[in-house]
Coordinates of C-alpha atoms in Angstrom, one line a residue:
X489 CA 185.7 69.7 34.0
X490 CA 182.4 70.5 35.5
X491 CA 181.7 72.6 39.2
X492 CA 178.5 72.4 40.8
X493 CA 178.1 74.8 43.9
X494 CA 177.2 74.1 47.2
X495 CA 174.0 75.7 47.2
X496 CA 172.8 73.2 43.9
X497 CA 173.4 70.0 46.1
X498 CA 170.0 68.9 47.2
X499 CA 169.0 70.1 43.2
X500 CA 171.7 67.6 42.4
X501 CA 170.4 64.9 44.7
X502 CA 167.2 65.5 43.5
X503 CA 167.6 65.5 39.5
X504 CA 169.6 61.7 39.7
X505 CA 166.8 60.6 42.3
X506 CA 164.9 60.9 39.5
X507 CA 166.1 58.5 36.6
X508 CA 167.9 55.9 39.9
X509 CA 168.6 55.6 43.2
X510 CA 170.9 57.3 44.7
X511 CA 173.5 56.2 48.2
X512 CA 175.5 58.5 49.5
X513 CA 177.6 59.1 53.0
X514 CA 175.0 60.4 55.3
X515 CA 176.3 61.2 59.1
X516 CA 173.9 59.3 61.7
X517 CA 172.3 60.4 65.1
X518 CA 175.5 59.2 66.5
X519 CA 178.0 61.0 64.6
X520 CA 178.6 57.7 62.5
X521 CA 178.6 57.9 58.6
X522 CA 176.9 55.2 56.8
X523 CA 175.2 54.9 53.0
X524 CA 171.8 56.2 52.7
X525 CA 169.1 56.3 50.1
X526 CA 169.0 60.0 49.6
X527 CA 165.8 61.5 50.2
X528 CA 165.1 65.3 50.8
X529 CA 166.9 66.9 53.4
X530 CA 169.3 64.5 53.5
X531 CA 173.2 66.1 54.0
X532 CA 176.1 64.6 52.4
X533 CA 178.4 64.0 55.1
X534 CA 182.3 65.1 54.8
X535 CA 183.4 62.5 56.8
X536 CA 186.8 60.7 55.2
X537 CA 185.1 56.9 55.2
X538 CA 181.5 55.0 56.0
X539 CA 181.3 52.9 59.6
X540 CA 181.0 50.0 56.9
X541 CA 182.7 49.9 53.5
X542 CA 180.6 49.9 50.0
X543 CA 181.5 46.8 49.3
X544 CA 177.5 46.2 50.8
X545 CA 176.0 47.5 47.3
X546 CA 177.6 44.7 45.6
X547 CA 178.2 42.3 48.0
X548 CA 175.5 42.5 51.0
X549 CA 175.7 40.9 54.2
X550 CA 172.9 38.9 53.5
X551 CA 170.6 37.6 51.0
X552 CA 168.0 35.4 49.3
X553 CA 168.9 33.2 46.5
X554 CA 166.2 30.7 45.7
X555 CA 163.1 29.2 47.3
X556 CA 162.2 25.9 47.5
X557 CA 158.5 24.3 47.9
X558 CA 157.9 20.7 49.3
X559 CA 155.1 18.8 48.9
X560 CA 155.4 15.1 49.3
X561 CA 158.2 14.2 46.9
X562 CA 157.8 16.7 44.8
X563 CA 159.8 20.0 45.4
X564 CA 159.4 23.3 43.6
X565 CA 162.6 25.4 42.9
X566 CA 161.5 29.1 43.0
X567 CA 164.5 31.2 41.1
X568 CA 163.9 34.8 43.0
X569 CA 166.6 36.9 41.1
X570 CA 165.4 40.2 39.4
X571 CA 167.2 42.8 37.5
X572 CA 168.2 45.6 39.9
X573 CA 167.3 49.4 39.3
X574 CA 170.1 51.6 37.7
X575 CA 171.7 52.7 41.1
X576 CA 174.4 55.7 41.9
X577 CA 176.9 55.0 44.4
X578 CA 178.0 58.9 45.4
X579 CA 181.4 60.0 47.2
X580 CA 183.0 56.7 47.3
X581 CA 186.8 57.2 48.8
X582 CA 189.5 55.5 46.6
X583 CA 190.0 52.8 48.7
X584 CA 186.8 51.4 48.3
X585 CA 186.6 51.8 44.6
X586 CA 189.7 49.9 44.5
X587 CA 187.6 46.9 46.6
X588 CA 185.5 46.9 43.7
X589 CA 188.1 45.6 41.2
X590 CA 189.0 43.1 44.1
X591 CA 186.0 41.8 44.2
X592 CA 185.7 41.4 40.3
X593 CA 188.3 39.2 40.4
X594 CA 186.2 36.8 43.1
X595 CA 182.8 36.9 41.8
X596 CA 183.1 37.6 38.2
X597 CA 185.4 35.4 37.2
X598 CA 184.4 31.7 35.5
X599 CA 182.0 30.4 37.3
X600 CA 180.7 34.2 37.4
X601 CA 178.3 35.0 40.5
X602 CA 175.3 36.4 38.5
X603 CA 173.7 38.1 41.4
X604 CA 176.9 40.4 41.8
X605 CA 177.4 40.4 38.4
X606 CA 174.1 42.4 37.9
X607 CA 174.1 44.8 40.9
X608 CA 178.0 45.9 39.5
X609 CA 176.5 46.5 35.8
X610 CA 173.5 49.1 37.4
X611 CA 175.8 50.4 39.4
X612 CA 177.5 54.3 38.5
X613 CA 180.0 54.7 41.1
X614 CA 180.6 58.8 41.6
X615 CA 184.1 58.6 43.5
X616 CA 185.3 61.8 45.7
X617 CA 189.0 62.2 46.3
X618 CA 190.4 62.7 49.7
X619 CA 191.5 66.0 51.3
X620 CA 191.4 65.0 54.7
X621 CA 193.1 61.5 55.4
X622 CA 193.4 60.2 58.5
X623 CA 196.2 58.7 60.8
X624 CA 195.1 55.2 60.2
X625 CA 194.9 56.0 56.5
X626 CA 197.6 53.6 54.0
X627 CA 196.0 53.1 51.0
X628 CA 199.0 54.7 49.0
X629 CA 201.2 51.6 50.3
X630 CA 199.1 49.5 47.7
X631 CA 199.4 52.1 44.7
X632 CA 196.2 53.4 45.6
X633 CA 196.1 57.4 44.3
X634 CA 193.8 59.1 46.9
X635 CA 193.6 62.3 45.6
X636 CA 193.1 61.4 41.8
X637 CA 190.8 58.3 41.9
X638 CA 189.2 56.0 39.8
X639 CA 185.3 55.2 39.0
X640 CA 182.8 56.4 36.3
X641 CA 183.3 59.9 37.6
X642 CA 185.6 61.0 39.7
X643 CA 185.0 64.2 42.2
X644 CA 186.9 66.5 43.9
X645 CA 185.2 68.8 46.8
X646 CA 186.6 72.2 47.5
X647 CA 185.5 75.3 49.5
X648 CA 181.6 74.8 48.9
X649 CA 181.6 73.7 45.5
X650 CA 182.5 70.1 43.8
X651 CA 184.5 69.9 40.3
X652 CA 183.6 66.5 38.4
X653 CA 185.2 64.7 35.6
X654 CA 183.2 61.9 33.6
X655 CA 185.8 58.7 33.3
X656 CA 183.5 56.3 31.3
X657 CA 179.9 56.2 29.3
X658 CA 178.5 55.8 32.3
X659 CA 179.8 58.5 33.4
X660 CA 179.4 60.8 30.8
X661 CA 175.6 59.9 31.1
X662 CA 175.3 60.9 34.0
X663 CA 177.1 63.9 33.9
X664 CA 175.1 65.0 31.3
X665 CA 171.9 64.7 33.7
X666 CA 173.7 67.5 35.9
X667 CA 173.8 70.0 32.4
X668 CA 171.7 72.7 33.6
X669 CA 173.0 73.1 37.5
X670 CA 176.7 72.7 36.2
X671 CA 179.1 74.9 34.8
X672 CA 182.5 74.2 32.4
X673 CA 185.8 75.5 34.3
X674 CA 189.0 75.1 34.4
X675 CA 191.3 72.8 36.9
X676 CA 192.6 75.4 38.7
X677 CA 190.8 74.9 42.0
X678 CA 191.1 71.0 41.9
X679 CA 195.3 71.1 41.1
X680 CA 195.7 73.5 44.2
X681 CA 193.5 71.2 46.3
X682 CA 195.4 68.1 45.0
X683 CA 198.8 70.1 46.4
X684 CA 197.6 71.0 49.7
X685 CA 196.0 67.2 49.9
X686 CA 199.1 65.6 49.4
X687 CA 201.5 67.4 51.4
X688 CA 199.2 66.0 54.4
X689 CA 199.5 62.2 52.9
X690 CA 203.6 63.3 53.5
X691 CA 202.9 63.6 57.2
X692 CA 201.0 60.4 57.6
X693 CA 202.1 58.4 59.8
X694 CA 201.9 55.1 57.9
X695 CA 203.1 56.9 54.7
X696 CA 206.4 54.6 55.2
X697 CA 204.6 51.4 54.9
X698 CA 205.7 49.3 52.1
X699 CA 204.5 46.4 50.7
X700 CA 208.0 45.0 49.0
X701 CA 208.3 42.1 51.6
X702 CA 205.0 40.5 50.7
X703 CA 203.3 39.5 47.7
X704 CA 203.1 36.2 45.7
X705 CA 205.5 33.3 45.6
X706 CA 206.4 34.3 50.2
X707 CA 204.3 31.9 51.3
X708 CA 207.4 29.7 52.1
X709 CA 209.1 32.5 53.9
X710 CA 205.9 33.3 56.4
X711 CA 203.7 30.2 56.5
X712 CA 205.9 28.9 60.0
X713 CA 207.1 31.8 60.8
X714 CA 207.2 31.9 64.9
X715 CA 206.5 35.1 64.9
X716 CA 202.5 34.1 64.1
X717 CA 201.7 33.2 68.1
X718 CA 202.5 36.2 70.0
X719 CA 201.1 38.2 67.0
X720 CA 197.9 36.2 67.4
X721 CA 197.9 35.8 71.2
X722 CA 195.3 38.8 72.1
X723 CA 193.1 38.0 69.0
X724 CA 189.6 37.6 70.7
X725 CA 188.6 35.8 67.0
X726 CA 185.7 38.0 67.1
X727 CA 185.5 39.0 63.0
X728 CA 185.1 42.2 63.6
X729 CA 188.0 42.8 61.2
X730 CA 186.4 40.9 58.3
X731 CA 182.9 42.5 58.7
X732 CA 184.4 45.9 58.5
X733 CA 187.0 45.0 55.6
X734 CA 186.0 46.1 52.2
X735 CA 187.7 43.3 50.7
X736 CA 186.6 40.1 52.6
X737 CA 184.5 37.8 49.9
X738 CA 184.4 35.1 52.5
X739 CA 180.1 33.7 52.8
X740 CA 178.7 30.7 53.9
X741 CA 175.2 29.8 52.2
X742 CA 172.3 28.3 54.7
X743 CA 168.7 27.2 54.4
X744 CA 165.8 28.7 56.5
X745 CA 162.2 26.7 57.0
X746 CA 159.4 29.3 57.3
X747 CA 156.7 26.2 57.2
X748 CA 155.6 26.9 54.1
X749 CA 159.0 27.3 52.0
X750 CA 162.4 27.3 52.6
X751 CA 164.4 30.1 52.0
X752 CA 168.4 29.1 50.6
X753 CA 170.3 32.4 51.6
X754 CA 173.6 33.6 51.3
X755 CA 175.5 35.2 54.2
X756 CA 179.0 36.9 55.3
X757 CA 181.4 34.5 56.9
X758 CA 184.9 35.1 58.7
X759 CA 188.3 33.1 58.3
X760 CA 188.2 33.9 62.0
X761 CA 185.6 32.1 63.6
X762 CA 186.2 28.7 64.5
X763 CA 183.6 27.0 62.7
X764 CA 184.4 28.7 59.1
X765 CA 185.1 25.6 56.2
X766 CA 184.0 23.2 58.9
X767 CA 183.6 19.6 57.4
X768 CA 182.0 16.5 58.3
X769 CA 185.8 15.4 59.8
X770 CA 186.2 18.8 61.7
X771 CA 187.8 22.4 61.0
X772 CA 190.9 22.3 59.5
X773 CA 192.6 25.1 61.4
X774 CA 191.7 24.0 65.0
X775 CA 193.8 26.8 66.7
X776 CA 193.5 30.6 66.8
X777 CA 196.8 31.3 65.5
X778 CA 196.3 29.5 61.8
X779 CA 193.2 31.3 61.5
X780 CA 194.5 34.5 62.7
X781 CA 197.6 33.5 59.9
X782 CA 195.1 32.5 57.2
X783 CA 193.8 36.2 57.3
X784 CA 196.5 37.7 57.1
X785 CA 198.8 35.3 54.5
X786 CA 195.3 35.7 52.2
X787 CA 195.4 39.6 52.2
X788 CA 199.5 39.4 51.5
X789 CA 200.5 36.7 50.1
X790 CA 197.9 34.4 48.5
X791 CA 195.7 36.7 46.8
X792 CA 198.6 38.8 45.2
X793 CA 200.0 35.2 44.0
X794 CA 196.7 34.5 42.5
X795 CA 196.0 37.9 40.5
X796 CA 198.8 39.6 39.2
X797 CA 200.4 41.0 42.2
X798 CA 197.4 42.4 43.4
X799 CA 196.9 42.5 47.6
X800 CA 193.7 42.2 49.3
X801 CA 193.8 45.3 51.2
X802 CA 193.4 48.8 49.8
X803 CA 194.7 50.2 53.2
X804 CA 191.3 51.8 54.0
X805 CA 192.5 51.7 57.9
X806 CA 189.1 50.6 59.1
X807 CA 190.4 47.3 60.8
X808 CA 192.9 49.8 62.4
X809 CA 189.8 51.6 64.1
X810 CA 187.7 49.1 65.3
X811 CA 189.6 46.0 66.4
X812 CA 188.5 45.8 70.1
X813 CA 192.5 44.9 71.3
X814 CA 194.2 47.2 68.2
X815 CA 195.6 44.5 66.3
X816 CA 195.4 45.0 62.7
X817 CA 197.6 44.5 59.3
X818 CA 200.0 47.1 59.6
X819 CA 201.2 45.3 63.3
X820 CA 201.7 42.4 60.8
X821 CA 203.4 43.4 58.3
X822 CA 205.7 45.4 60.6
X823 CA 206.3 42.7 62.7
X824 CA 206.8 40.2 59.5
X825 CA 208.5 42.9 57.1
X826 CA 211.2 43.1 60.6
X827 CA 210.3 47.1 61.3
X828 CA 208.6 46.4 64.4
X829 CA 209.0 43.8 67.7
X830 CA 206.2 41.9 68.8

């Protein structure tokens, strides 16, 4: 194990700026944490989670995937894809890292998406263990370990120093970069932080929440449930849910006509808008309360039936945070699992 002190950060920064680029969790004007291209001066922020998840890095909210040239009959197909510079992804929480392997499952399986595909195989993803969860915090109710993480390295950050631990090649690479501001130690620090770390996830107040109820081969058991209307009845439908969700794959892919090409892009989508998988014969889940279902029976029920037992939600607790009328997935699966009335 390897411990870099505080005072060596920005020399960290600085020495992987110089072979990649490098994102990490900068806090905003506003208080808000987001992902930023590090440049100097920049402070890592210690806030527990980004306003929006890293799913972005692999997945972005938008973008360009051909051009097209007409002229008379004749049309030009312009193929726009490039090969991505080597990229680190720093302080990544646990949940998100395990949105990654979610996502694999989406984009890199047969047909694979080549344009995720690539930006996943530059990627080094540097992931930083929690020691100060939140209330809306449930990741461990999907076997999600907060405070030992996966990735190519993972990090632990205590006092004002962080102790790292290469998991892969990748990894080790980069690791190696860091040789000359880093020092061998033992785990001493990091096991008493891990202690202290998880007698707070005790006292969460989601720690209860358990995913037994749910999974593959349910859908029978939920799909009418009547419960599904008054659960839906304040949902304004406005995707904010989605948007923030590290885990939503949903896109829709649309053409733009500057006049002198036009532009076939790729953007987010929601399961909760009312136009999302509209058809020449209509939408069909016409009513709030199937797409307000569909969401939620995806995360719980048809996704883990689809890959291995696996749910779509790695308990990350931003949907918990931001929905406008505070209805989320843990109502649901209360309400559903029979802990909680409607």
């Amino acid at each position: 194990m390897l411990k870099i002190t505080g005072d060596k950060f920005p020399k960290m920064f600085e020495i992987l700026s110089e072979s990649m680029s490098v994102y990490l969790p900068v806090k905003r004007s506003d208080g808000k944490t987001e992902y930023k291209k590090w440049q100097e001066g920049d402070l890592w922020s210690d806030a527990l989670n980004t306003e929006r998840s890293a799913k972005d890095f692999f997945f972005p909210q938008s973008e360009n995937l051909m051009k097209f040239k007409v002229e008379g009959k004749n049309i030009e197909v312009i193929d726009i894809r490039d090969e991505n510079e080597d990229f680190v992804i720093f302080g990544a929480k646990a949940c998100d890292v395990r949105s990654f392997e979610i996502l694999d499952r989406v984009f890199l399986t047969e047909p694979v998406d080549s344009f995720y595909k690539n930006r996943r195989e530059h990627a080094v993803v540097v992931t930083a263990a929690c020691s100060k969860p939140q209330e809306t915090c449930f990741c461990t109710s999907f076997d999600i370990d907060p405070i030992n993480p996966v990735g190519d390295i993972t990090l632990w950050r205590e006092a004002d120093a962080i102790y790292l631990e290469a998991k892969t090649e990748k990894g080790a690479a980069l690791v190696e970069k860091l040789s000359e501001i880093s020092e061998e130690c033992d785990n001493t620090e990091v096991e008493a932080g891990k202690a202290r770390t998880a007698k707070v996830f005790e006292k969460l107040p989601l720690k209860g929440l358990g995913n037994e109820k749910f999974g593959g081969g349910k859908t029978k058991e939920f799909f009418d449930s009547p419960l599904w209307a008054p659960l839906s009845e304040a949902c304004l439908g406005c995707g904010t849910c989605t948007f923030v969700c590290p885990t939503c794959q949903c896109y829709d892919i649309k053409e733009f006509n500057t006049g002198k090409e036009v532009i076939r892009y790729r953007c987010w989508d929601s399961c909760m808008y009312s136009d999302f998988t509209k058809m020449a014969h209509g939408n069909n889940r016409n009513s709030q309360v199937e797409r307000f279902r569909q969401r939620f029976m995806h995360k719980l029920v048809y996704f883990p039936e689809n890959n291995e037992g696996i749910f779509g939600c790695v308990g990350c607790g931003r949907c918990l945070s931001k929905c406008p009328i505070s209805m989320n997935i843990v109502k649901v699966m209360k309400a559903l699992g029979g802990s909680e009335n409607v």
